[in-house]
């Protein structure tokens, strides 16, 4: 293929990836900023939260899971333990003798609590922190499993890794500091990576005699720093490699578990160090992608993939070998023979035709597409599923208020306000309402406190915060107040609004293309256009008694419009307004049957029919209630 033609197709592929898969450079920056702000806002007093993996790097794609690292700040790791020790901190020393490169033992230097004794194993008179026991001791739900160093759900939606922090650079990676004579990474980036130090995650070398006490050295934060320096073409090249792996290579049964995204990331790091940054341009996308694919083939051929920070650690050791290596190599050579067109075997790219993408993308169209991307993003899922400890931590709340007041950059203020609003919605649900044994004065203070918190919960979307406020008034039996707020909330449920996980129609595109929205921040757009679902925490004090069984030891989510009409009906039910009850019920049936402003997905649809069944049962329509419950079960047979 002529060089000019390759560059033309590269530009077309770049535009296609921007519009249909990864998003524009600005979109990626927004994702990274949102991740950073959320991590900062939701980190607890003794636990720092870090969103890592591709998602944390601003690369949210189909099948991406949520990789979240919890760094315990009351356990510190040092290669050389400091002389002045804090009695409230568990100190661990790094020991690397007789351990594979990239791993370490963590030797006890100081207890601060005898209760931690269960985490240690004794070898030759020394006490080592057990990575296995540390993972197993975590409070997990029945839906979670241990996967490597992480706690994962059975569906593979998220990975939570428990980490320990070493604030100094590890000697195993000391050569990385001086290795690269190229301009990448820059001195400033290197300095930031070294200053952060490294993390230790609880997983050992599989089959090792001391696997239970081995910890893997993680450079996740450093890798985020490196990927944040990528040009957008560089990031899209990485995305293409991931697509080829997940949609093509891994579909072969013999190759399914041989390669992973981390290997691809490692390869692109090495090539980035070798090439000048000026190479990574949109018109060179195909050239760079083929260079990375060739390097992957070379690595598999020789069974060598050196860790970027610790080259002594061959990531392919005891993994890519024997018959499996030969099969994988044959597949890779076959794909390489197609040139760049090998990516077209993925259904995400199968409809790509270069001729359709020669012209630059209209900025208004891209803006609207990116709005839809963020509405359907797992970013909001993370925001609404903050931990119990986090929402109970008053320091998190105070820090959020301080940052909103002190930050000068408006985009950061809006994001801080968004996450604080979500946090308040969760926090308010732990305030006890109408609890037996409380004096009137104490109960008055509790109710007033809950109300003040809920008034700060109305800034993350246009409806759900108001409905949580209405739920408060319902719980304290102020039904008229609840009805007024519900009426206001329903007035906002207009057809041009968007819900999570919904397909945007033509009217949504026309609405968001209005000039006023082109200059509006993403958080302001959420406040105007988004109708988020309600998320009730487990054992929530704000959920109506009629739904109390829903939050017994689990959290519960419901479409806002469904909840609005259900709560409306409950208020009229307690006020003995029979006709209004019937009107609410018929409207509820209609919006559920039409799926009006209800999120896509069987879970929300199923829950909607359950709510309808409860409403029908309350009003004595038992047979209709039974029919609604059956429809719910048909949509989600696995529910309890």
XYZ file of C-alpha atoms in Angstrom:
640
model
C 0.000 0.000 0.000
C 1.356 3.394 -0.961
C 2.494 5.545 1.930
C 0.037 8.328 1.033
C -2.860 5.875 0.964
C -1.817 4.427 4.331
C -1.810 7.884 5.878
C -5.253 8.637 4.436
C -6.711 5.417 5.824
C -4.944 6.067 9.141
C -6.723 9.409 9.424
C -10.057 7.789 8.593
C -9.481 5.027 11.178
C -8.457 7.637 13.755
C -11.739 9.536 13.194
C -13.777 6.344 13.364
C -12.170 5.375 16.682
C -12.793 8.855 18.078
C -16.462 8.818 17.180
C -17.419 5.191 17.779
C -15.102 3.572 20.304
C -12.705 5.650 22.408
C -13.922 9.221 22.042
C -11.990 12.398 21.320
C -8.929 13.636 23.152
C -11.159 16.000 25.136
C -13.462 13.126 26.102
C -10.533 11.117 27.457
C -9.343 14.136 29.458
C -12.840 14.457 30.945
C -12.841 10.800 31.983
C -9.444 11.156 33.630
C -10.460 14.317 35.441
C -13.681 12.718 36.688
C -11.770 9.663 37.899
C -9.215 11.806 39.729
C -11.835 13.968 41.429
C -13.953 10.984 42.446
C -10.937 9.113 43.853
C -9.939 12.188 45.818
C -13.458 12.800 47.112
C -14.242 9.228 48.135
C -10.909 8.292 49.697
C -11.425 7.610 53.387
C -9.328 8.621 56.382
C -7.218 5.454 56.314
C -7.908 4.229 52.763
C -6.842 5.961 49.569
C -8.861 4.979 46.498
C -7.189 4.795 43.072
C -9.073 3.924 39.890
C -6.566 1.985 37.797
C -6.425 -0.164 34.668
C -7.680 1.030 31.299
C -10.720 2.640 32.863
C -8.548 4.725 35.188
C -6.431 5.726 32.220
C -9.436 7.245 30.447
C -9.866 4.333 28.063
C -13.363 3.003 28.669
C -14.276 0.414 26.061
C -16.672 -2.456 25.644
C -16.009 -5.101 28.249
C -13.795 -2.859 30.387
C -14.078 -3.739 34.054
C -13.636 -1.392 36.986
C -10.198 -1.724 38.537
C -10.139 0.036 41.893
C -7.193 -0.059 44.298
C -7.655 0.474 48.041
C -4.416 1.605 49.655
C -4.360 1.026 53.414
C -2.639 4.051 54.964
C -2.216 2.395 58.384
C 0.196 -0.165 56.951
C 3.431 1.196 55.475
C 6.156 -0.581 53.528
C 9.811 0.445 53.425
C 12.980 -1.077 52.072
C 14.769 0.562 54.978
C 12.385 1.240 57.861
C 12.632 4.752 59.286
C 14.057 5.180 62.784
C 11.123 7.230 64.110
C 8.120 4.909 64.108
C 4.481 5.862 64.658
C 2.896 3.542 67.216
C -0.401 3.600 65.271
C 1.104 2.279 62.043
C 2.050 -1.266 61.045
C 5.545 -1.148 59.524
C 6.716 -3.770 57.058
C 10.149 -4.206 55.520
C 10.784 -5.414 51.947
C 12.756 -8.633 51.607
C 13.651 -9.825 48.091
C 16.022 -12.735 48.692
C 14.858 -16.017 47.131
C 11.912 -14.298 45.466
C 11.214 -13.910 41.748
C 11.966 -10.443 40.333
C 8.909 -8.219 40.658
C 7.823 -9.859 43.928
C 8.797 -9.514 47.580
C 8.220 -10.753 51.113
C 6.995 -8.213 53.660
C 8.710 -8.665 57.008
C 7.125 -7.409 60.234
C 8.985 -4.541 61.905
C 6.400 -3.223 64.348
C 2.907 -4.215 65.560
C 0.426 -1.589 66.543
C -2.364 -4.039 67.367
C -2.196 -7.626 68.602
C -5.335 -8.376 66.579
C -3.187 -8.257 63.444
C -1.312 -11.389 64.497
C -3.614 -13.568 62.371
C -2.196 -11.959 59.212
C 1.349 -13.242 59.790
C 3.186 -16.477 59.094
C 6.402 -17.422 60.850
C 9.414 -18.636 58.871
C 12.817 -19.165 60.514
C 11.855 -17.041 63.482
C 10.662 -14.110 61.318
C 7.052 -12.954 60.862
C 5.845 -12.277 57.306
C 2.624 -10.550 56.281
C 0.426 -13.095 54.481
C -1.019 -11.951 51.156
C -3.460 -14.868 51.159
C -4.898 -14.225 54.628
C -5.121 -10.473 53.946
C -7.382 -11.067 50.929
C -9.501 -13.695 52.664
C -10.132 -11.479 55.698
C -11.930 -8.840 53.626
C -15.679 -8.559 54.166
C -17.087 -9.899 50.903
C -20.550 -10.465 49.513
C -21.799 -13.833 48.289
C -21.421 -12.488 44.747
C -17.661 -11.942 45.036
C -14.684 -14.165 44.289
C -10.921 -13.857 44.721
C -9.256 -13.277 41.366
C -5.475 -12.891 41.542
C -4.787 -9.957 43.878
C -8.381 -8.711 43.569
C -11.843 -9.207 44.958
C -14.107 -9.521 41.899
C -17.789 -10.057 41.269
C -18.860 -13.240 39.505
C -19.816 -11.288 36.377
C -16.365 -9.728 36.070
C -17.741 -6.183 36.357
C -15.252 -4.923 38.916
C -11.906 -5.769 40.530
C -11.045 -4.340 43.958
C -7.381 -4.722 44.866
C -6.174 -4.238 48.435
C -2.788 -2.525 48.353
C 0.045 -1.440 50.583
C 2.101 1.657 49.775
C 5.864 2.009 49.688
C 6.553 5.746 49.439
C 10.133 5.277 48.256
C 11.299 3.897 44.925
C 12.075 0.189 45.009
C 15.683 -0.900 44.351
C 14.536 -3.675 41.946
C 13.499 -0.878 39.546
C 16.436 1.478 40.175
C 17.881 0.979 36.688
C 14.686 2.390 35.118
C 15.577 5.857 36.429
C 18.635 6.140 34.175
C 17.839 3.642 31.409
C 16.078 5.782 28.816
C 18.095 8.372 26.931
C 15.102 9.241 24.783
C 12.779 12.173 25.379
C 10.044 9.827 26.686
C 9.184 9.790 29.459
C 10.208 13.319 30.356
C 12.236 14.147 33.474
C 9.153 15.709 35.088
C 7.052 12.569 34.555
C 9.851 10.325 35.820
C 10.196 12.481 38.913
C 6.443 12.230 39.627
C 6.515 8.436 39.262
C 9.543 8.037 41.528
C 8.108 10.446 44.098
C 4.919 8.376 44.407
C 6.817 5.133 44.985
C 5.202 1.753 44.374
C 2.329 -0.392 45.617
C 2.276 -3.976 46.810
C -0.698 -6.163 45.884
C -1.536 -9.467 47.608
C -0.598 -12.177 45.120
C 2.415 -14.442 44.891
C 4.111 -16.481 42.182
C 1.789 -19.355 41.328
C 3.227 -22.640 42.579
C 5.954 -21.000 44.640
C 6.711 -22.726 48.010
C 6.115 -19.393 49.765
C 3.291 -18.135 47.539
C 1.148 -17.268 50.591
C 3.597 -14.637 51.839
C 4.665 -13.201 48.471
C 3.462 -9.790 47.268
C 3.658 -8.443 43.725
C 5.220 -5.029 43.219
C 2.683 -2.872 41.356
C 3.500 0.186 39.259
C -0.154 0.988 38.483
C 0.122 4.645 39.457
C 3.350 5.077 37.480
C 1.704 3.431 34.486
C -1.172 5.935 34.729
C 1.371 8.753 34.662
C 2.952 7.249 31.541
C -0.300 6.697 29.663
C -1.427 10.222 30.514
C 1.574 11.430 28.461
C 0.404 9.506 25.377
C -0.715 11.412 22.339
C -4.271 10.551 21.352
C -2.961 8.535 18.394
C -0.792 6.575 20.832
C -3.817 5.841 23.011
C -5.873 4.740 19.987
C -3.059 2.419 18.948
C -3.227 0.819 22.391
C -7.024 0.589 22.027
C -6.669 -1.181 18.672
C -4.326 -3.735 20.249
C -6.850 -4.375 23.035
C -9.661 -4.804 20.486
C -7.574 -7.261 18.479
C -6.835 -9.236 21.646
C -10.350 -9.366 23.128
C -12.451 -9.579 19.959
C -10.198 -11.698 17.743
C -7.251 -13.494 19.393
C -9.080 -14.502 22.569
C -11.973 -15.987 20.588
C -9.725 -18.938 19.695
C -10.193 -21.488 22.534
C -6.478 -22.399 22.539
C -5.462 -18.724 22.911
C -8.144 -17.485 25.288
C -6.032 -17.116 28.441
C -2.528 -16.745 27.027
C -2.354 -12.983 26.526
C -3.688 -10.083 28.566
C -3.932 -6.316 28.202
C -0.989 -5.801 30.544
C 1.337 -7.501 28.060
C 0.143 -5.145 25.325
C 0.632 -2.146 27.599
C 4.179 -3.310 28.357
C 4.996 -3.637 24.660
C 3.692 -0.176 23.825
C 5.725 1.281 26.728
C 8.947 -0.204 25.331
C 8.195 1.027 21.809
C 7.270 4.492 23.141
C 10.677 4.666 24.801
C 12.385 3.772 21.527
C 10.495 6.118 19.191
C 10.259 9.922 19.254
C 6.853 11.247 20.295
C 6.524 12.983 16.925
C 5.877 9.572 15.311
C 2.610 9.095 17.197
C 0.322 11.117 14.933
C -3.126 10.343 13.487
C -1.719 9.860 9.991
C 0.745 7.249 11.352
C -1.828 5.215 13.280
C -1.640 2.143 11.009
C 2.175 2.243 10.864
C 2.433 2.387 14.682
C -0.190 -0.323 15.169
C 1.627 -2.718 12.811
C 4.915 -2.033 14.584
C 3.307 -2.981 17.911
C 1.757 -6.122 16.408
C 5.133 -7.148 14.977
C 6.737 -6.660 18.398
C 4.036 -8.807 19.990
C 4.766 -11.594 17.481
C 8.501 -11.307 18.201
C 7.834 -11.529 21.949
C 5.680 -14.636 21.577
C 8.171 -16.215 19.156
C 11.012 -15.913 21.681
C 8.795 -16.238 24.801
C 10.109 -12.931 26.127
C 8.132 -9.966 27.368
C 10.259 -7.992 29.804
C 8.516 -6.009 32.532
C 8.882 -2.306 31.704
C 10.141 -1.258 35.138
C 11.872 -4.523 36.168
C 13.289 -6.176 33.001
C 14.598 -9.097 35.068
C 10.948 -10.154 35.318
C 9.977 -11.956 32.090
C 6.175 -11.754 32.018
C 6.001 -14.699 29.569
C 8.008 -17.039 31.808
C 6.065 -20.277 32.410
C 3.101 -18.760 30.537
C 3.717 -18.635 26.762
C 5.426 -21.911 25.964
C 5.035 -25.359 24.386
C 2.120 -26.232 22.114
C 0.073 -23.245 23.274
C 2.840 -20.862 22.157
C 2.969 -22.495 18.707
C -0.805 -22.220 18.235
C -0.800 -18.571 19.347
C 2.130 -17.769 17.086
C 0.381 -19.327 14.068
C -2.724 -17.216 14.771
C -0.675 -14.039 15.133
C 1.222 -14.634 11.876
C -2.087 -15.291 10.126
C -3.525 -12.005 11.439
C -0.343 -10.152 10.504
C -0.691 -11.381 6.930
C -3.877 -9.292 6.637
C -1.969 -6.151 7.619
C -3.983 -3.475 9.451
C -7.202 -5.076 8.144
C -6.886 -7.791 10.809
C -8.750 -5.433 13.182
C -11.789 -5.637 10.885
C -12.422 -9.148 12.243
C -13.748 -7.357 15.324
C -17.450 -6.518 15.138
C -16.567 -3.094 16.589
C -14.649 -2.271 13.420
C -16.216 -4.589 10.848
C -18.336 -1.780 9.372
C -15.408 0.610 9.024
C -15.008 1.879 5.467
C -12.254 4.407 4.988
C -14.165 6.324 2.318
C -16.886 7.185 4.845
C -14.454 8.766 7.299
C -12.224 10.918 5.125
C -13.766 14.205 6.283
C -13.231 15.607 9.808
C -15.998 14.903 12.322
C -18.488 17.690 12.963
C -17.757 19.081 16.443
C -21.471 19.257 17.401
C -21.995 15.611 16.472
C -18.935 14.536 18.433
C -20.071 16.573 21.435
C -23.447 14.812 21.511
C -21.922 11.360 21.046
C -19.545 12.004 23.926
C -22.429 13.162 26.106
C -24.101 9.798 25.467
C -20.830 7.988 26.200
C -20.483 9.589 29.618
C -24.166 9.082 30.508
C -23.695 5.366 29.789
C -20.296 5.259 31.456
C -19.393 3.222 34.514
C -18.139 6.489 35.978
C -21.592 7.117 37.402
C -21.820 3.549 38.630
C -18.683 4.111 40.694
C -20.050 7.377 42.042
C -23.297 5.866 43.294
C -21.661 2.804 44.870
C -19.288 4.403 47.345
C -18.375 2.357 50.399
C -20.183 2.396 53.722
C -17.046 3.596 55.525
C -16.661 6.451 53.068
C -20.161 7.859 53.523
C -19.786 7.563 57.299
C -16.480 9.459 57.240
C -17.155 13.088 58.193
C -13.593 13.984 57.172
C -14.455 13.073 53.558
C -17.446 15.414 53.723
C -15.448 18.290 55.239
C -12.670 17.826 52.696
C -15.216 18.007 49.874
C -16.712 21.253 51.179
C -13.256 22.789 51.616
C -12.207 21.860 48.080
C -15.376 23.248 46.507
C -14.841 26.566 48.278
C -11.085 26.804 47.678
C -10.789 25.631 44.043
C -10.721 28.426 41.480
C -11.172 26.288 38.351
C -14.912 26.063 37.653
C -14.746 22.586 36.065
C -13.197 21.196 39.249
C -15.767 22.972 41.421
C -18.595 21.417 39.405
C -17.096 17.944 39.644
C -16.471 18.258 43.381
C -20.064 19.433 43.812
C -21.338 16.461 41.804
C -19.529 13.835 43.861
C -20.299 15.540 47.157
C -23.969 15.584 46.134
C -23.879 11.824 45.465
C -22.055 11.263 48.741
C -24.699 13.215 50.670
C -27.447 11.091 49.140
C -25.765 7.975 50.518
C -24.767 9.531 53.842
C -28.312 10.742 54.629
C -29.622 7.185 54.444
C -27.667 6.192 57.555
C -29.311 8.872 59.729
C -31.863 7.091 61.924
C -35.434 8.361 61.500
C -38.288 7.659 63.936
C -36.118 5.295 65.925
C -37.777 3.883 69.069
C -36.150 4.971 72.316
C -35.087 8.391 71.022
C -36.364 11.473 72.825
C -38.384 14.007 70.836
C -35.510 16.487 71.053
C -32.993 13.946 69.774
C -35.307 12.821 66.979
C -35.868 16.434 65.951
C -32.112 16.903 65.652
C -31.766 13.678 63.641
C -34.500 14.700 61.208
C -33.085 18.197 60.824
C -29.602 16.797 60.201
C -30.926 14.396 57.551
C -32.876 17.178 55.853
C -29.804 19.453 55.694
C -27.750 16.669 54.112
C -30.480 15.864 51.579
C -30.653 19.500 50.468
C -27.073 19.014 49.269
C -28.098 15.910 47.334
C -29.903 17.703 44.477
C -26.888 18.743 42.391
C -25.907 15.579 40.509
C -28.955 15.189 38.241
C -32.330 16.790 37.630
C -34.650 14.431 39.538
C -33.284 11.698 41.835
C -32.013 14.075 44.540
C -35.443 15.673 44.839
C -37.086 12.251 45.069
C -34.781 11.260 47.918
C -35.964 14.443 49.672
C -39.583 13.435 49.009
C -38.775 10.028 50.473
C -37.630 11.744 53.676
C -40.934 13.602 54.036
C -42.827 10.388 53.371
C -40.883 8.593 56.121
C -41.661 11.345 58.648
C -45.322 11.228 57.524
C -45.418 14.730 56.022
C -47.276 13.451 52.973
C -48.386 16.856 51.625
C -44.749 18.070 51.512
C -43.708 14.845 49.818
C -46.452 15.257 47.172
C -45.330 18.799 46.317
C -41.744 17.667 45.763
C -42.863 14.649 43.718
C -44.994 16.911 41.508
C -41.981 19.175 40.938
C -39.808 16.146 40.127
C -42.302 14.744 37.628
C -42.471 18.115 35.860
C -38.815 17.538 34.963
C -39.444 14.086 33.455
C -39.799 15.352 29.885
C -39.040 13.349 26.708
C -35.767 15.116 25.838
C -34.157 13.981 29.128
C -31.736 11.076 29.188
C -31.381 8.106 31.534
C -28.431 5.895 32.188
C -27.801 3.068 29.694
C -30.409 4.328 27.220
C -30.092 4.767 23.466
C -30.241 8.412 22.493
C -32.892 9.279 19.905
C -32.932 12.044 17.306
C -34.641 14.443 19.717
C -31.834 13.974 22.232
C -29.255 14.814 19.572
C -31.150 17.915 18.492
C -31.590 19.056 22.086
C -27.937 18.606 23.024
C -26.810 20.258 19.785
C -28.325 23.548 20.921
C -25.716 26.263 21.170
C -26.289 26.707 24.903
C -25.110 23.153 25.592
C -21.969 23.421 23.488
C -20.363 25.615 26.147
C -21.760 23.809 29.184
C -19.643 21.580 31.413
C -20.503 17.898 31.593
C -21.697 18.212 35.205
C -24.015 21.097 34.300
C -25.386 18.957 31.470
C -26.069 16.128 33.912
C -27.953 18.546 36.164
C -30.069 19.683 33.213
C -30.529 16.543 31.118
C -29.879 13.462 33.270
C -32.554 11.583 35.182
C -30.472 9.220 37.290
C -31.859 6.193 39.074
C -32.284 6.165 42.852
C -29.739 4.173 44.785
C -30.780 3.052 48.259
C -28.036 1.793 50.557
C -28.457 -1.450 52.454
C -30.688 -1.034 55.507
C -31.514 2.487 54.315
C -33.602 4.629 56.681
C -35.045 6.607 53.766
C -36.645 3.825 51.742
C -40.427 3.437 52.334
C -41.428 0.675 54.736
C -43.277 -0.992 51.855
C -39.868 -1.588 50.195
C -37.828 -2.273 53.335
C -37.254 -5.902 52.391
C -35.426 -4.688 49.275
C -32.537 -3.244 51.300
C -32.117 -6.011 53.847
C -28.316 -6.396 53.754
C -28.100 -5.312 50.090
C -28.302 -2.041 48.215
C -31.167 -1.385 45.797
C -31.582 0.678 42.641
C -34.812 1.786 40.957
C -35.764 4.030 38.032
C -36.616 7.525 39.234
C -39.865 7.889 37.283
C -41.133 4.523 38.533
C -40.271 5.448 42.105
C -41.882 8.898 41.720
C -45.288 7.488 40.756
C -45.034 4.695 43.332
C -44.219 7.171 46.123
C -46.986 9.448 44.832
C -49.435 6.593 45.152
C -48.212 5.736 48.673
C -48.753 9.317 49.848
C -52.327 9.359 48.502
C -52.887 5.886 49.971
C -52.063 7.147 53.468
C -54.191 10.247 52.905
C -57.110 8.009 51.823
C -57.274 9.706 48.396
C -58.725 6.721 46.537
C -59.177 8.344 43.116
C -55.644 9.803 43.113
C -54.278 6.357 44.077
C -55.973 4.805 41.054
C -54.727 7.596 38.751
C -51.119 7.096 39.928
C -51.419 3.336 39.487
C -52.708 3.599 35.895
C -49.977 6.077 34.977
C -47.375 3.780 36.565
C -48.643 0.874 34.452
C -48.466 3.009 31.329
C -44.876 4.249 31.807
C -43.666 0.723 32.605
C -45.393 -0.776 29.563
C -43.942 1.994 27.382
C -40.530 1.917 29.141
C -40.741 5.696 29.352
C -37.538 7.137 30.865
C -36.640 3.728 32.274
C -33.038 2.589 31.924
C -32.222 -0.133 29.422
C -31.557 -3.548 30.879
C -33.575 -6.416 32.317
C -32.734 -5.486 35.908
C -34.475 -2.091 35.813
C -37.379 -3.446 33.795
C -37.806 -6.354 36.214
C -37.662 -4.089 39.270
C -40.271 -1.809 37.689
C -42.748 -4.688 37.400
C -42.011 -5.664 41.003
C -42.882 -2.136 42.132
C -46.063 -2.293 40.064
C -46.944 -5.619 41.703
C -46.474 -4.149 45.192
C -48.656 -1.146 44.263
C -51.420 -3.392 42.898
C -51.276 -5.603 45.961
C -51.618 -2.604 48.294
C -54.783 -1.567 46.467
C -56.242 -5.053 46.664
C -55.799 -6.047 42.994
C -54.199 -9.395 43.828
C -54.569 -11.121 40.455
C -53.081 -8.156 38.566
C -50.296 -8.017 41.161
C -49.529 -11.694 40.555
C -49.342 -11.044 36.814
C -46.903 -8.135 37.366
C -44.683 -10.287 39.595
C -44.640 -13.029 36.941
C -43.545 -10.488 34.307
C -40.765 -9.418 36.668
C -39.550 -12.999 37.034
C -39.676 -13.577 33.265
C -37.362 -10.590 32.768
C -34.963 -11.623 35.547
C -35.340 -15.328 36.427
C -32.313 -15.269 38.777
C -33.795 -12.811 41.254
C -34.677 -13.866 44.773
